[in-house]
Coordinates of C-alpha atoms and ligand atoms in Angstrom, one line a residue:
M219 CA -22.4 24.8 2.0
I220 CA -20.4 23.0 -0.7
R221 CA -17.0 24.7 -0.6
F222 CA -14.6 24.9 -3.5
L223 CA -11.7 24.1 -1.2
D224 CA -11.7 23.2 2.5
L225 CA -8.2 23.5 3.8
Y226 CA -9.3 23.6 7.5
G227 CA -11.4 20.5 7.1
Q228 CA -8.4 18.7 5.5
Y229 CA -6.1 19.9 8.3
L230 CA -8.5 18.3 10.9
T231 CA -8.2 14.9 9.2
I232 CA -4.4 14.9 9.6
K233 CA -4.1 17.2 12.7
P234 CA -2.1 15.0 15.0
E235 CA 0.6 14.3 12.4
I236 CA 0.8 17.8 11.2
D237 CA 1.0 19.2 14.7
E238 CA 3.8 16.8 15.6
A239 CA 5.7 17.4 12.4
M240 CA 5.5 21.2 12.9
S241 CA 6.4 21.0 16.6
K242 CA 9.5 19.0 15.7
V243 CA 10.7 21.8 13.4
L244 CA 9.9 24.4 16.1
R245 CA 11.8 22.3 18.7
E246 CA 14.8 22.1 16.4
S247 CA 14.4 25.7 15.1
A248 CA 15.2 24.3 11.7
F249 CA 13.4 27.1 9.9
I250 CA 15.5 27.3 6.8
G251 CA 17.1 24.2 5.4
G252 CA 17.6 21.4 7.9
E253 CA 16.3 17.9 8.3
A254 CA 12.6 18.4 7.3
V255 CA 13.6 20.1 4.0
R256 CA 16.1 17.4 3.1
A257 CA 13.6 14.6 4.0
F258 CA 10.9 16.1 1.8
E259 CA 13.3 16.6 -1.1
V260 CA 14.3 12.9 -0.9
D261 CA 10.7 11.7 -0.4
F262 CA 9.3 13.8 -3.2
A263 CA 12.1 12.7 -5.7
A264 CA 11.4 9.1 -4.8
F265 CA 7.7 9.5 -5.1
L266 CA 8.1 11.0 -8.6
G267 CA 10.9 8.8 -9.8
A268 CA 13.2 11.8 -10.2
E269 CA 16.9 11.8 -9.5
H270 CA 17.1 15.2 -7.9
C271 CA 14.7 17.6 -6.1
V272 CA 15.5 21.1 -5.0
G273 CA 13.0 22.8 -2.7
V274 CA 12.4 26.5 -3.5
G275 CA 10.3 29.4 -2.3
N276 CA 7.3 29.0 -4.7
G277 CA 6.3 27.6 -8.1
T278 CA 6.9 30.8 -10.0
D279 CA 10.5 31.0 -8.7
A280 CA 10.9 27.3 -9.7
I281 CA 10.3 28.1 -13.3
E282 CA 12.5 31.2 -13.2
I283 CA 15.4 29.4 -11.6
V284 CA 15.3 26.6 -14.1
L285 CA 15.3 29.1 -16.9
E286 CA 18.3 30.9 -15.4
A287 CA 20.1 27.6 -14.8
L288 CA 19.7 26.7 -18.4
D289 CA 21.8 29.7 -19.2
L290 CA 19.9 30.6 -22.5
P291 CA 21.1 33.6 -24.5
P292 CA 19.4 36.8 -23.2
G293 CA 16.2 37.6 -25.1
S294 CA 15.5 33.9 -26.0
E295 CA 12.0 33.0 -26.9
V296 CA 10.1 30.5 -24.8
L297 CA 6.8 28.9 -25.9
V298 CA 4.0 29.1 -23.3
P299 CA 0.4 27.9 -23.6
A300 CA -2.1 30.8 -23.8
N301 CA -4.3 29.2 -21.1
S302 CA -2.5 29.1 -17.8
F303 CA -1.8 31.2 -14.7
I304 CA 0.3 34.2 -15.4
A305 CA 3.3 32.7 -13.4
S306 CA 4.0 30.4 -16.5
S307 CA 4.8 33.5 -18.7
E308 CA 5.9 35.9 -16.0
A309 CA 8.8 33.7 -15.0
V310 CA 10.0 33.8 -18.6
T311 CA 10.1 37.6 -18.7
R312 CA 11.6 37.8 -15.3
A313 CA 14.4 35.5 -16.4
G314 CA 15.2 37.9 -19.2
H315 CA 13.4 36.2 -22.0
K316 CA 10.3 36.5 -24.1
P317 CA 7.2 34.4 -23.7
V318 CA 5.6 33.5 -27.0
F319 CA 2.0 32.3 -26.5
C320 CA 0.7 29.2 -28.3
D321 CA -2.9 28.1 -28.6
V322 CA -4.4 25.2 -26.7
D323 CA -5.7 21.8 -27.7
A324 CA -9.5 21.7 -28.2
A325 CA -10.1 18.7 -26.0
T326 CA -7.6 19.0 -23.1
Y327 CA -6.8 22.7 -23.0
T328 CA -3.1 21.9 -22.7
I329 CA -0.6 23.4 -25.3
D330 CA -1.4 22.2 -28.8
P331 CA 1.7 20.5 -30.2
E332 CA 0.5 21.1 -33.7
G333 CA 0.4 24.8 -33.1
I334 CA 3.9 25.3 -31.6
E335 CA 5.9 24.7 -34.8
S336 CA 4.7 27.9 -36.5
R337 CA 5.8 29.9 -33.4
I338 CA 9.4 28.6 -33.6
N339 CA 12.3 30.8 -35.0
Q340 CA 16.1 31.0 -34.5
R341 CA 15.6 32.6 -31.1
T342 CA 13.3 29.9 -29.7
R343 CA 15.1 27.9 -27.0
A344 CA 12.5 26.3 -24.8
V345 CA 8.9 25.3 -24.4
I346 CA 6.9 25.2 -21.1
A347 CA 4.4 22.4 -21.0
V348 CA 1.8 23.3 -18.4
H349 CA 0.0 20.2 -17.1
L350 CA -3.2 22.3 -16.8
Y351 CA -5.9 21.4 -14.3
G352 CA -4.0 18.2 -13.5
Q353 CA -3.9 16.7 -17.0
P354 CA -0.5 16.0 -18.5
S355 CA 0.3 17.8 -21.7
E356 CA 0.9 15.7 -24.8
M357 CA 4.5 15.0 -24.0
S358 CA 5.5 12.7 -26.8
A359 CA 4.3 15.1 -29.5
I360 CA 5.9 18.1 -27.7
D361 CA 9.1 16.1 -27.3
E362 CA 9.2 15.3 -31.0
V363 CA 9.0 18.9 -32.0
A364 CA 11.5 19.9 -29.2
R365 CA 14.1 17.4 -30.4
R366 CA 13.8 18.6 -34.0
F367 CA 14.4 22.2 -33.0
S368 CA 16.7 21.5 -30.1
L369 CA 14.4 23.1 -27.5
H370 CA 14.5 22.5 -23.8
V371 CA 11.2 21.1 -22.4
I372 CA 10.2 22.5 -19.0
E373 CA 7.2 20.9 -17.3
D374 CA 5.1 23.3 -15.2
C375 CA 3.6 20.7 -12.8
A376 CA 2.0 23.3 -10.5
Q377 CA -1.4 21.8 -10.9
A378 CA -0.5 18.2 -11.5
S379 CA 1.5 16.7 -8.5
G380 CA 1.3 13.0 -8.9
A381 CA -0.2 12.9 -12.4
R382 CA 1.2 10.3 -14.8
Y383 CA 1.9 10.5 -18.5
L384 CA 2.1 6.8 -19.7
A385 CA 4.0 5.2 -16.8
R386 CA 5.9 8.2 -15.6
R387 CA 5.0 10.9 -13.1
V388 CA 5.0 14.4 -14.6
G389 CA 8.1 16.4 -13.8
T390 CA 10.4 13.5 -14.8
I391 CA 9.8 13.7 -18.6
G392 CA 11.3 17.0 -19.7
R393 CA 14.6 18.7 -18.9
A394 CA 13.1 19.7 -15.5
G395 CA 9.8 19.8 -13.8
T396 CA 8.6 22.7 -11.6
F397 CA 6.0 22.4 -8.8
S398 CA 4.0 24.8 -6.7
F399 CA 2.8 23.9 -3.3
Y400 CA 0.6 27.0 -2.9
P401 CA -2.0 26.0 -0.3
G402 CA -4.8 25.5 -2.8
K403 CA -2.8 23.2 -5.1
N404 CA -3.5 19.5 -5.0
L405 CA -0.3 19.1 -3.0
G406 CA -0.4 22.3 -0.9
A407 CA 1.7 23.7 2.0
Y408 CA 0.6 26.1 4.6
G409 CA 2.2 29.1 2.8
D410 CA 4.2 29.6 -0.3
A411 CA 6.5 26.7 -1.4
G412 CA 7.8 25.1 -4.5
A413 CA 10.2 22.6 -6.0
I414 CA 12.3 21.8 -9.0
V415 CA 13.0 18.2 -10.1
T416 CA 15.4 17.0 -12.8
Q417 CA 17.3 13.9 -13.7
D418 CA 20.4 16.1 -14.5
P419 CA 22.8 16.5 -11.5
V420 CA 24.6 19.5 -13.0
L421 CA 21.3 21.3 -13.6
A422 CA 20.1 20.4 -10.1
A423 CA 23.3 21.7 -8.5
R424 CA 23.1 24.9 -10.4
C425 CA 19.4 25.5 -9.4
R426 CA 20.3 24.9 -5.8
K427 CA 23.1 27.5 -5.9
I428 CA 20.9 30.1 -7.7
A429 CA 18.1 29.6 -5.1
N430 CA 20.6 30.1 -2.3
H431 CA 22.6 33.3 -3.2
G432 CA 25.1 31.4 -5.5
R433 CA 26.4 29.9 -2.3
V434 CA 28.8 27.0 -2.1
G435 CA 30.0 27.6 1.5
K436 CA 28.7 29.7 4.4
Y437 CA 30.2 33.0 3.0
D438 CA 31.6 31.5 -0.2
H439 CA 29.5 32.7 -3.1
E440 CA 30.4 31.5 -6.6
F441 CA 28.0 34.1 -8.3
E442 CA 25.1 36.3 -7.4
G443 CA 22.0 34.2 -7.0
R444 CA 18.8 35.0 -5.2
N445 CA 16.9 33.9 -2.1
S446 CA 14.2 31.3 -2.8
R447 CA 14.3 28.5 -0.4
L448 CA 11.8 25.9 0.9
D449 CA 11.4 26.4 4.7
G450 CA 11.3 23.7 7.3
L451 CA 7.7 24.2 8.4
Q452 CA 6.4 23.9 4.9
A453 CA 8.5 20.9 4.2
A454 CA 7.2 19.2 7.3
V455 CA 3.6 19.8 6.2
L456 CA 4.3 18.6 2.7
S457 CA 5.9 15.3 3.9
V458 CA 2.7 14.5 5.9
K459 CA 0.5 15.3 2.9
L460 CA 2.7 13.6 0.3
K461 CA 1.8 10.2 1.9
R462 CA -1.9 10.9 1.2
L463 CA -1.4 12.4 -2.3
D464 CA -2.1 9.3 -4.3
S465 CA -5.3 8.5 -2.4
W466 CA -6.5 12.1 -2.5
N467 CA -5.8 12.2 -6.3
A468 CA -7.7 8.9 -6.6
R469 CA -10.7 10.5 -4.8
R470 CA -10.5 13.4 -7.2
R471 CA -10.7 11.0 -10.1
E472 CA -13.7 9.2 -8.5
I473 CA -15.5 12.5 -8.2
A474 CA -14.7 13.4 -11.8
E475 CA -16.3 10.1 -12.8
L476 CA -19.4 10.9 -10.8
Y477 CA -19.6 14.3 -12.4
G478 CA -19.2 12.6 -15.8
D479 CA -22.0 10.1 -15.2
G480 CA -24.3 12.8 -13.8
L481 CA -23.6 15.6 -16.3
R482 CA -23.0 13.9 -19.7
G483 CA -25.4 15.4 -22.2
V484 CA -26.8 18.1 -19.9
G485 CA -27.5 21.4 -21.6
D486 CA -24.6 22.7 -23.7
L487 CA -22.0 21.5 -21.2
V488 CA -18.6 20.4 -22.5
L489 CA -17.1 18.0 -19.9
P490 CA -13.3 17.5 -19.4
R491 CA -11.8 14.8 -21.5
E492 CA -8.9 12.6 -20.3
R493 CA -6.5 11.5 -22.9
A494 CA -5.9 7.7 -23.0
D495 CA -2.1 8.1 -22.3
T496 CA -2.5 10.1 -19.1
N497 CA -3.6 9.8 -15.5
H498 CA -5.3 13.2 -14.9
V499 CA -5.4 14.2 -11.2
F500 CA -8.2 16.7 -11.6
H501 CA -6.7 19.5 -9.6
L502 CA -9.6 21.3 -11.2
Y503 CA -12.8 20.0 -12.8
V504 CA -13.3 22.4 -15.6
I505 CA -16.4 22.5 -17.8
R506 CA -17.5 24.8 -20.5
T507 CA -20.9 26.4 -21.1
A508 CA -22.2 29.5 -22.8
H509 CA -24.2 30.2 -19.7
R510 CA -21.3 30.4 -17.3
E511 CA -22.2 33.5 -15.3
A512 CA -25.9 32.5 -14.8
L513 CA -24.9 29.0 -13.8
I514 CA -22.3 30.1 -11.3
E515 CA -24.9 32.5 -9.8
Y516 CA -27.5 29.8 -9.7
L517 CA -25.2 27.4 -7.9
R518 CA -24.0 30.2 -5.5
N519 CA -27.7 30.6 -4.5
R520 CA -27.7 26.9 -3.7
D521 CA -24.6 27.3 -1.5
I522 CA -22.3 25.7 -4.1
E523 CA -19.0 27.5 -4.7
C524 CA -17.4 27.4 -8.2
G525 CA -14.4 29.0 -9.7
V526 CA -13.1 30.2 -13.1
H527 CA -9.7 29.1 -14.4
Y528 CA -9.1 31.4 -16.1
P529 CA -11.4 34.2 -17.1
T530 CA -8.8 35.8 -19.5
A531 CA -6.3 34.0 -21.8
L532 CA -2.8 35.2 -21.0
P533 CA -2.2 37.1 -24.3
D534 CA -5.5 39.0 -23.6
L535 CA -4.3 40.2 -20.1
R536 CA -3.5 43.9 -19.8
A537 CA 0.1 42.8 -19.0
Y538 CA 0.5 41.5 -22.5
C539 CA -2.1 43.2 -24.7
S540 CA 0.4 45.7 -26.2
Q541 CA 2.0 42.8 -27.9
Q542 CA -1.2 40.9 -28.5
S543 CA -1.4 41.3 -32.3
E544 CA 1.7 39.0 -32.5
W545 CA -0.1 36.1 -30.8
K546 CA -3.4 34.9 -32.1
T547 CA -4.7 32.2 -29.9
P548 CA -8.4 32.0 -30.8
R549 CA -9.2 28.9 -29.0
A550 CA -7.8 30.0 -25.6
S551 CA -9.4 33.4 -26.0
R552 CA -12.8 31.9 -26.8
Y553 CA -12.7 29.3 -24.0
A554 CA -11.8 31.9 -21.4
A555 CA -15.4 33.2 -21.7
E556 CA -16.9 29.7 -21.2
V557 CA -14.8 27.8 -18.6
M558 CA -15.9 27.2 -15.0
S559 CA -14.6 24.9 -12.3
L560 CA -16.9 22.8 -10.2
P561 CA -15.8 21.9 -6.7
I562 CA -13.6 18.9 -6.5
G563 CA -11.3 17.4 -3.8
E564 CA -11.2 14.8 -1.0
H565 CA -13.4 17.1 1.2
L566 CA -16.5 16.2 -0.9
T567 CA -18.7 13.2 -0.1
D568 CA -20.7 11.4 -2.7
A569 CA -23.8 13.1 -1.4
M570 CA -22.2 16.5 -1.9
V571 CA -21.2 15.6 -5.5
A572 CA -24.7 14.5 -6.1
E573 CA -26.0 17.8 -4.9
V574 CA -23.7 19.7 -7.3
V575 CA -25.0 17.4 -10.1
R576 CA -28.6 18.1 -9.1
G577 CA -27.9 21.8 -9.0
V578 CA -26.4 21.9 -12.5
R579 CA -29.1 19.7 -13.9
S580 CA -31.9 21.8 -12.4
Y581 CA -30.3 25.0 -13.8
F582 CA -30.5 23.6 -17.3
A583 CA -34.0 22.1 -16.7
E584 CA -35.3 25.4 -15.5
A585 CA -33.5 27.3 -18.3
Q586 CA -35.1 25.0 -20.9
G587 CA -38.5 25.3 -19.1
A588 CA -38.2 29.0 -19.3
L589 CA -37.4 28.8 -23.0
A590 CA -40.3 26.5 -23.7
G591 CA -42.6 28.8 -21.8
E592 CA -41.6 31.9 -23.7
Ligands
LIG184 C1 0.1 28.2 -9.2 C2 0.8 28.1 -10.5 C3 2.1 28.6 -10.6 C4 2.8 29.4 -9.6 O1 3.0 28.9 -8.4 P1 3.2 29.8 -7.1 O2 3.7 28.8 -6.1 O3 1.9 30.4 -6.8 O4 4.3 30.8 -7.4 C5 2.7 28.3 -11.8 N1 2.1 27.7 -12.8 C6 0.8 27.3 -12.7 C7 0.2 26.6 -13.9 C8 0.1 27.5 -11.6 O5 -1.2 27.0 -11.5

């Protein structure tokens, strides 16, 4: 069985350290806040090269809290790529603003900087650059447009912990970076968890207050905030995993290379492309084919698990389709029918990767044989 994700297998490789880190939190009963949370915030900021890190409850809250902390006029418009998880746009609506979907780049599936300008009007205040599948968005082009129109750039780094754009880690380039540590992410906790990073001390302090009931002292509340905090057990897990993140990401890149070598030119496959200025961490290895459903089924019969990220472009979801006519994002809509994700992660051996490659190749060989035999 080649699993898409093997969280238990990963746990076994780091069990003594995880068990000890979690026991320590239990011994101290430091469940909310406390030493483990502070230590992770400091370590994660240092790892990224960020000045400030605020642990929060999850990656969706992280985006919402940043938007709230930016104090945009109610009903502001925020640009969001049409290919992402719904959290990227949901957070905009929840914060009292309007998501405006933009089409994606043909090669990298991240927001297309050329497309965003036509979506900007007087109400536009921010753009969310989602570093999708682990590949950084085209930050210099986005930054150039953002500067010209005075937009805040928020980096949604939920899928790209540790990825680099030029020499910098993602999350440190825009006004703020938001992270999700959902268990299946490339840096994952053992429950919901997230973080906000920024170079701006005022913004960081405001995010921290919002995430903790607007609190400045035990029962001293400056304003109404909310409850979205990173807990001690999750922080303890994350600190153990953070030490492995670069080597796990490097292994993902190795696997991506093996897939590239094995699958280039096979059938109608479109393989992922890494832009020269980025260090893609391959949270997901996403390919495109017109034969998606048949290929997934074929691989499932060979005990190979695949995924689809995402089967529907955001503007085409039921949640948004009443406003759909406003947002034409033809590329994202078309790709949604073709994308599929092959298994990737440090749980895969070279032999397993070779088996996936064999499976995909034999699907196309058989499909071609069937065509020739017709
Ligand atoms: C997972 C994800 C989120 C949301 O994170 P949660 O921790 O699940 O709330 C946001 N954006 C993207 C791109 C994601 O993949």
